[in-house]
PDB file of C-alpha atoms in Angstrom:
ATOM      1  CA  UNK A   1      61.755 -83.508  42.950  1.00 46.00           C
ATOM      2  CA  UNK A   2      58.808 -82.410  45.162  1.00 49.00           C
ATOM      3  CA  UNK A   3      59.061 -83.108  48.878  1.00 50.00           C
ATOM      4  CA  UNK A   4      55.340 -82.565  49.592  1.00 54.00           C
ATOM      5  CA  UNK A   5      53.425 -85.710  50.598  1.00 56.00           C
ATOM      6  CA  UNK A   6      51.085 -87.140  48.027  1.00 63.00           C
ATOM      7  CA  UNK A   7      47.382 -86.899  48.988  1.00 60.00           C
ATOM      8  CA  UNK A   8      45.260 -89.846  47.913  1.00 63.00           C
ATOM      9  CA  UNK A   9      42.542 -88.995  45.405  1.00 62.00           C
ATOM     10  CA  UNK A  10      39.932 -90.654  47.567  1.00 69.00           C
ATOM     11  CA  UNK A  11      40.346 -87.946  50.212  1.00 74.00           C
ATOM     12  CA  UNK A  12      39.663 -85.176  47.669  1.00 78.00           C
ATOM     13  CA  UNK A  13      36.534 -86.770  46.266  1.00 84.00           C
ATOM     14  CA  UNK A  14      33.250 -85.918  47.971  1.00 85.00           C
ATOM     15  CA  UNK A  15      29.559 -86.582  47.412  1.00 85.00           C
ATOM     16  CA  UNK A  16      26.890 -83.832  47.406  1.00 86.00           C
ATOM     17  CA  UNK A  17      24.276 -84.543  50.141  1.00 80.00           C
ATOM     18  CA  UNK A  18      21.561 -82.750  48.142  1.00 77.00           C
ATOM     19  CA  UNK A  19      21.778 -84.279  44.645  1.00 85.00           C
ATOM     20  CA  UNK A  20      24.168 -87.205  45.341  1.00 80.00           C
ATOM     21  CA  UNK A  21      26.646 -86.300  42.589  1.00 83.00           C
ATOM     22  CA  UNK A  22      30.373 -86.460  43.231  1.00 83.00           C
ATOM     23  CA  UNK A  23      32.793 -83.532  43.086  1.00 84.00           C
ATOM     24  CA  UNK A  24      36.437 -82.861  43.899  1.00 82.00           C
ATOM     25  CA  UNK A  25      37.769 -80.274  46.357  1.00 80.00           C
ATOM     26  CA  UNK A  26      41.119 -78.518  46.139  1.00 78.00           C
ATOM     27  CA  UNK A  27      42.477 -79.667  49.477  1.00 80.00           C
ATOM     28  CA  UNK A  28      41.679 -81.942  52.365  1.00 79.00           C
ATOM     29  CA  UNK A  29      41.059 -78.917  54.626  1.00 80.00           C
ATOM     30  CA  UNK A  30      38.283 -77.572  52.363  1.00 82.00           C
ATOM     31  CA  UNK A  31      34.897 -77.149  54.060  1.00 80.00           C
ATOM     32  CA  UNK A  32      32.989 -77.437  50.826  1.00 82.00           C
ATOM     33  CA  UNK A  33      29.984 -79.701  51.279  1.00 84.00           C
ATOM     34  CA  UNK A  34      27.786 -79.181  48.188  1.00 82.00           C
ATOM     35  CA  UNK A  35      28.634 -79.499  44.548  1.00 88.00           C
ATOM     36  CA  UNK A  36      27.055 -76.153  43.512  1.00 86.00           C
ATOM     37  CA  UNK A  37      25.521 -73.008  45.052  1.00 83.00           C
ATOM     38  CA  UNK A  38      22.051 -74.220  44.048  1.00 86.00           C
ATOM     39  CA  UNK A  39      22.439 -77.431  46.039  1.00 86.00           C
ATOM     40  CA  UNK A  40      23.861 -75.482  48.953  1.00 82.00           C
ATOM     41  CA  UNK A  41      20.801 -73.158  48.910  1.00 79.00           C
ATOM     42  CA  UNK A  42      18.428 -76.107  48.900  1.00 77.00           C
ATOM     43  CA  UNK A  43      20.336 -77.939  51.612  1.00 74.00           C
ATOM     44  CA  UNK A  44      20.439 -74.960  53.945  1.00 71.00           C
ATOM     45  CA  UNK A  45      16.759 -74.199  53.429  1.00 66.00           C
ATOM     46  CA  UNK A  46      15.662 -77.471  54.970  1.00 63.00           C
ATOM     47  CA  UNK A  47      17.769 -77.064  58.064  1.00 67.00           C
ATOM     48  CA  UNK A  48      15.784 -75.631  60.987  1.00 72.00           C
ATOM     49  CA  UNK A  49      17.219 -72.460  62.522  1.00 76.00           C
ATOM     50  CA  UNK A  50      16.503 -70.584  65.699  1.00 81.00           C
ATOM     51  CA  UNK A  51      15.984 -66.834  65.297  1.00 84.00           C
ATOM     52  CA  UNK A  52      14.619 -63.900  67.294  1.00 87.00           C
ATOM     53  CA  UNK A  53      11.876 -61.702  65.819  1.00 88.00           C
ATOM     54  CA  UNK A  54      13.036 -58.043  65.789  1.00 85.00           C
ATOM     55  CA  UNK A  55       9.450 -56.824  66.310  1.00 82.00           C
ATOM     56  CA  UNK A  56       8.136 -58.878  69.234  1.00 88.00           C
ATOM     57  CA  UNK A  57      11.528 -60.234  70.487  1.00 85.00           C
ATOM     58  CA  UNK A  58      10.218 -63.804  70.457  1.00 86.00           C
ATOM     59  CA  UNK A  59      12.382 -66.779  69.447  1.00 85.00           C
ATOM     60  CA  UNK A  60      11.091 -68.882  66.589  1.00 81.00           C
ATOM     61  CA  UNK A  61      12.297 -71.792  64.436  1.00 79.00           C
ATOM     62  CA  UNK A  62      12.321 -71.561  60.680  1.00 76.00           C
ATOM     63  CA  UNK A  63      13.301 -73.917  57.893  1.00 66.00           C
ATOM     64  CA  UNK A  64      11.757 -71.991  54.979  1.00 58.00           C
ATOM     65  CA  UNK A  65      14.412 -69.471  54.053  1.00 61.00           C
ATOM     66  CA  UNK A  66      17.595 -68.023  55.443  1.00 61.00           C
ATOM     67  CA  UNK A  67      16.266 -64.495  54.785  1.00 71.00           C
ATOM     68  CA  UNK A  68      13.298 -64.855  57.101  1.00 78.00           C
ATOM     69  CA  UNK A  69      13.612 -62.485  60.074  1.00 83.00           C
ATOM     70  CA  UNK A  70      10.099 -62.165  61.496  1.00 84.00           C
ATOM     71  CA  UNK A  71       7.988 -64.795  63.167  1.00 86.00           C
ATOM     72  CA  UNK A  72       4.805 -63.790  61.305  1.00 85.00           C
ATOM     73  CA  UNK A  73       3.474 -61.512  58.608  1.00 85.00           C
ATOM     74  CA  UNK A  74       1.833 -59.298  61.253  1.00 88.00           C
ATOM     75  CA  UNK A  75       5.202 -58.540  62.823  1.00 87.00           C
ATOM     76  CA  UNK A  76       6.647 -57.769  59.393  1.00 85.00           C
ATOM     77  CA  UNK A  77       3.885 -55.239  58.611  1.00 82.00           C
ATOM     78  CA  UNK A  78       4.137 -53.674  62.068  1.00 82.00           C
ATOM     79  CA  UNK A  79       7.911 -53.321  61.735  1.00 80.00           C
ATOM     80  CA  UNK A  80       7.633 -51.632  58.344  1.00 77.00           C
ATOM     81  CA  UNK A  81       5.013 -49.228  59.656  1.00 75.00           C
ATOM     82  CA  UNK A  82       7.177 -48.409  62.641  1.00 74.00           C
ATOM     83  CA  UNK A  83      10.088 -47.589  60.343  1.00 72.00           C
ATOM     84  CA  UNK A  84       7.920 -45.338  58.169  1.00 74.00           C
ATOM     85  CA  UNK A  85       6.378 -43.521  61.152  1.00 77.00           C
ATOM     86  CA  UNK A  86       7.780 -41.342  63.881  1.00 83.00           C
ATOM     87  CA  UNK A  87       6.645 -40.121  67.278  1.00 86.00           C
ATOM     88  CA  UNK A  88       5.294 -36.559  67.408  1.00 89.00           C
ATOM     89  CA  UNK A  89       3.766 -34.312  70.069  1.00 91.00           C
ATOM     90  CA  UNK A  90       0.442 -32.566  69.526  1.00 93.00           C
ATOM     91  CA  UNK A  91       0.827 -28.792  70.217  1.00 92.00           C
ATOM     92  CA  UNK A  92      -2.788 -28.494  71.471  1.00 91.00           C
ATOM     93  CA  UNK A  93      -3.285 -31.379  73.890  1.00 92.00           C
ATOM     94  CA  UNK A  94       0.434 -32.279  74.373  1.00 90.00           C
ATOM     95  CA  UNK A  95      -0.285 -35.964  73.703  1.00 91.00           C
ATOM     96  CA  UNK A  96       2.209 -38.090  71.714  1.00 91.00           C
ATOM     97  CA  UNK A  97       1.042 -39.768  68.520  1.00 87.00           C
ATOM     98  CA  UNK A  98       2.477 -41.691  65.573  1.00 83.00           C
ATOM     99  CA  UNK A  99       2.560 -40.134  62.104  1.00 84.00           C
ATOM    100  CA  UNK A 100       4.196 -41.129  58.792  1.00 77.00           C
ATOM    101  CA  UNK A 101       7.528 -39.462  58.110  1.00 76.00           C
ATOM    102  CA  UNK A 102       6.487 -38.367  54.624  1.00 72.00           C
ATOM    103  CA  UNK A 103       3.236 -36.696  55.808  1.00 77.00           C
ATOM    104  CA  UNK A 104       3.208 -33.272  57.446  1.00 84.00           C
ATOM    105  CA  UNK A 105       0.823 -34.128  60.274  1.00 86.00           C
ATOM    106  CA  UNK A 106       0.933 -31.643  63.156  1.00 90.00           C
ATOM    107  CA  UNK A 107      -2.137 -32.482  65.255  1.00 91.00           C
ATOM    108  CA  UNK A 108      -3.216 -35.824  66.672  1.00 90.00           C
ATOM    109  CA  UNK A 109      -6.890 -35.454  65.675  1.00 89.00           C
ATOM    110  CA  UNK A 110      -9.339 -33.246  63.794  1.00 91.00           C
ATOM    111  CA  UNK A 111     -10.624 -31.827  67.097  1.00 92.00           C
ATOM    112  CA  UNK A 112      -7.183 -30.492  67.990  1.00 92.00           C
ATOM    113  CA  UNK A 113      -6.757 -29.089  64.494  1.00 92.00           C
ATOM    114  CA  UNK A 114     -10.037 -27.150  64.694  1.00 93.00           C
ATOM    115  CA  UNK A 115      -9.127 -25.865  68.148  1.00 93.00           C
ATOM    116  CA  UNK A 116      -5.771 -24.623  66.828  1.00 93.00           C
ATOM    117  CA  UNK A 117      -7.493 -22.807  63.959  1.00 94.00           C
ATOM    118  CA  UNK A 118      -9.908 -21.152  66.411  1.00 93.00           C
ATOM    119  CA  UNK A 119      -7.069 -19.965  68.631  1.00 93.00           C
ATOM    120  CA  UNK A 120      -5.158 -18.650  65.624  1.00 93.00           C
ATOM    121  CA  UNK A 121      -8.164 -16.681  64.360  1.00 94.00           C
ATOM    122  CA  UNK A 122      -8.757 -15.260  67.827  1.00 93.00           C
ATOM    123  CA  UNK A 123      -5.131 -14.125  68.092  1.00 93.00           C
ATOM    124  CA  UNK A 124      -5.309 -12.440  64.681  1.00 93.00           C
ATOM    125  CA  UNK A 125      -8.506 -10.618  65.662  1.00 92.00           C
ATOM    126  CA  UNK A 126      -6.968  -9.368  68.912  1.00 92.00           C
ATOM    127  CA  UNK A 127      -3.876  -8.145  67.071  1.00 91.00           C
ATOM    128  CA  UNK A 128      -6.008  -6.323  64.504  1.00 91.00           C
ATOM    129  CA  UNK A 129      -8.084  -4.645  67.224  1.00 90.00           C
ATOM    130  CA  UNK A 130      -4.939  -3.565  69.050  1.00 89.00           C
ATOM    131  CA  UNK A 131      -3.504  -1.924  65.936  1.00 89.00           C
ATOM    132  CA  UNK A 132      -6.758  -0.127  65.191  1.00 87.00           C
ATOM    133  CA  UNK A 133      -6.855   1.204  68.757  1.00 86.00           C
ATOM    134  CA  UNK A 134      -3.336   2.615  68.425  1.00 85.00           C
ATOM    135  CA  UNK A 135      -4.160   4.514  65.262  1.00 80.00           C
ATOM    136  CA  UNK A 136      -5.092   8.199  66.072  1.00 62.00           C
ATOM    137  CA  UNK A 137      -7.969   9.848  64.156  1.00 65.00           C
ATOM    138  CA  UNK A 138      -6.828  12.201  61.363  1.00 60.00           C
ATOM    139  CA  UNK A 139      -6.649  15.933  62.171  1.00 60.00           C
ATOM    140  CA  UNK A 140      -8.599  18.622  60.325  1.00 54.00           C
ATOM    141  CA  UNK A 141      -5.510  19.713  58.397  1.00 55.00           C
ATOM    142  CA  UNK A 142      -4.863  16.175  57.236  1.00 56.00           C
ATOM    143  CA  UNK A 143      -8.317  15.756  55.844  1.00 60.00           C
ATOM    144  CA  UNK A 144      -8.861  16.215  52.157  1.00 66.00           C
ATOM    145  CA  UNK A 145     -10.227  19.651  51.358  1.00 72.00           C
ATOM    146  CA  UNK A 146     -13.013  19.584  48.850  1.00 76.00           C
ATOM    147  CA  UNK A 147     -13.517  22.487  46.418  1.00 80.00           C
ATOM    148  CA  UNK A 148     -16.310  24.918  47.323  1.00 82.00           C
ATOM    149  CA  UNK A 149     -19.643  24.307  45.678  1.00 82.00           C
ATOM    150  CA  UNK A 150     -20.435  26.415  42.612  1.00 82.00           C
ATOM    151  CA  UNK A 151     -22.604  29.511  43.189  1.00 82.00           C
ATOM    152  CA  UNK A 152     -26.278  29.135  42.388  1.00 78.00           C
ATOM    153  CA  UNK A 153     -27.378  30.266  38.975  1.00 74.00           C
ATOM    154  CA  UNK A 154     -28.846  33.776  38.950  1.00 74.00           C
ATOM    155  CA  UNK A 155     -32.378  34.207  37.776  1.00 67.00           C
ATOM    156  CA  UNK A 156     -32.856  35.948  34.427  1.00 69.00           C
ATOM    157  CA  UNK A 157     -34.519  39.268  35.251  1.00 71.00           C
ATOM    158  CA  UNK A 158     -34.574  40.567  31.704  1.00 72.00           C
ATOM    159  CA  UNK A 159     -38.035  41.177  30.396  1.00 72.00           C
ATOM    160  CA  UNK A 160     -38.840  39.698  26.994  1.00 71.00           C
ATOM    161  CA  UNK A 161     -39.047  42.175  24.146  1.00 72.00           C
ATOM    162  CA  UNK A 162     -42.708  42.771  23.358  1.00 71.00           C
ATOM    163  CA  UNK A 163     -43.877  42.114  19.830  1.00 70.00           C
ATOM    164  CA  UNK A 164     -44.626  45.427  18.148  1.00 66.00           C
ATOM    165  CA  UNK A 165     -47.801  45.920  16.175  1.00 66.00           C
ATOM    166  CA  UNK A 166     -46.972  46.701  12.517  1.00 62.00           C
ATOM    167  CA  UNK A 167     -49.793  49.292  12.401  1.00 62.00           C
ATOM    168  CA  UNK A 168     -48.508  51.122  15.446  1.00 64.00           C
ATOM    169  CA  UNK A 169     -47.364  54.722  14.654  1.00 62.00           C
ATOM    170  CA  UNK A 170     -43.609  54.997  14.629  1.00 65.00           C
ATOM    171  CA  UNK A 171     -43.008  58.706  13.868  1.00 68.00           C
ATOM    172  CA  UNK A 172     -44.733  62.071  13.310  1.00 74.00           C
ATOM    173  CA  UNK A 173     -43.884  64.485  10.454  1.00 76.00           C
ATOM    174  CA  UNK A 174     -45.239  67.747   9.121  1.00 78.00           C
ATOM    175  CA  UNK A 175     -46.770  67.833   5.718  1.00 79.00           C
ATOM    176  CA  UNK A 176     -44.543  69.850   3.344  1.00 79.00           C
ATOM    177  CA  UNK A 177     -47.576  71.430   1.716  1.00 78.00           C
ATOM    178  CA  UNK A 178     -49.955  72.265   4.543  1.00 81.00           C
ATOM    179  CA  UNK A 179     -47.586  71.966   7.440  1.00 80.00           C
ATOM    180  CA  UNK A 180     -50.048  69.728   9.273  1.00 81.00           C
ATOM    181  CA  UNK A 181     -48.686  66.920  11.461  1.00 79.00           C
ATOM    182  CA  UNK A 182     -49.049  63.470  10.013  1.00 74.00           C
ATOM    183  CA  UNK A 183     -48.359  60.059  11.520  1.00 70.00           C
ATOM    184  CA  UNK A 184     -46.055  57.646   9.706  1.00 66.00           C
ATOM    185  CA  UNK A 185     -46.864  53.943  10.078  1.00 60.00           C
ATOM    186  CA  UNK A 186     -44.088  51.421   9.307  1.00 55.00           C
ATOM    187  CA  UNK A 187     -46.052  49.051   7.142  1.00 51.00           C
ATOM    188  CA  UNK A 188     -42.882  47.521   5.755  1.00 49.00           C
ATOM    189  CA  UNK A 189     -41.863  46.181   9.141  1.00 49.00           C
ATOM    190  CA  UNK A 190     -40.514  42.876   7.898  1.00 55.00           C
ATOM    191  CA  UNK A 191     -38.316  41.811   5.013  1.00 56.00           C
ATOM    192  CA  UNK A 192     -41.115  39.644   3.622  1.00 57.00           C
ATOM    193  CA  UNK A 193     -43.436  42.630   3.465  1.00 53.00           C
ATOM    194  CA  UNK A 194     -40.833  44.633   1.529  1.00 52.00           C
ATOM    195  CA  UNK A 195     -40.854  42.091  -1.304  1.00 58.00           C
ATOM    196  CA  UNK A 196     -44.196  42.176  -3.115  1.00 55.00           C
ATOM    197  CA  UNK A 197     -45.078  38.968  -4.823  1.00 60.00           C
ATOM    198  CA  UNK A 198     -46.616  38.804  -8.277  1.00 58.00           C
ATOM    199  CA  UNK A 199     -48.911  35.969  -9.227  1.00 57.00           C
ATOM    200  CA  UNK A 200     -47.549  33.760 -11.998  1.00 56.00           C
ATOM    201  CA  UNK A 201     -50.880  32.720 -13.402  1.00 55.00           C
ATOM    202  CA  UNK A 202     -51.385  36.055 -15.161  1.00 57.00           C
ATOM    203  CA  UNK A 203     -50.929  35.714 -18.912  1.00 58.00           C
ATOM    204  CA  UNK A 204     -51.233  39.348 -19.847  1.00 60.00           C
ATOM    205  CA  UNK A 205     -47.927  40.295 -18.263  1.00 57.00           C
ATOM    206  CA  UNK A 206     -45.108  40.390 -20.751  1.00 59.00           C
ATOM    207  CA  UNK A 207     -41.749  39.657 -19.135  1.00 59.00           C
ATOM    208  CA  UNK A 208     -38.983  42.113 -19.804  1.00 60.00           C
ATOM    209  CA  UNK A 209     -36.138  40.791 -21.912  1.00 60.00           C
ATOM    210  CA  UNK A 210     -32.888  42.452 -22.627  1.00 57.00           C
ATOM    211  CA  UNK A 211     -32.534  43.016 -26.322  1.00 56.00           C
ATOM    212  CA  UNK A 212     -29.134  42.964 -27.929  1.00 53.00           C
TER     213      UNK A 212
END
């Protein structure tokens, strides 16, 4: 036998203020007011609420949605941009500026960027000039020795052999009969002159043939 007091059913029955349908709660202490989550969402949306905008810190009243946090669309865009950007310091003019976190922006403007490039080029030129000034000129022993130039070609002093006249006397002999000196002329001076040619148009010359 249960000793708990009996709760009347009328105390457990409730009516949804959004759609008007009835529903039953588990206990009298239940704080349930709507019959479903959809009706609860609709009922809470129409209730005005006081909130503070996280961008401009102004208090505003909203009855559109529970998720609304900003008083206007401008504050929403400005807040998102502020989250995506960060404060940086320009290394040329030392002025602070805002830049996106995902972008590697170093200088606040194009003027400062060009000035930084000019200073960097000037520093590189000074460093290059300093290194060239420290380098000593090469000594004579360290220079590359080139081979001596070839001697000039000697002039050919040999005289050309003169062409001898074939009718010029070449030797002198004594006649074996009268013992008088005679001059011998080398008529057969060339190999062509030593081979007499015979005309082939002669028909009275009988060629020699070896008979068996």
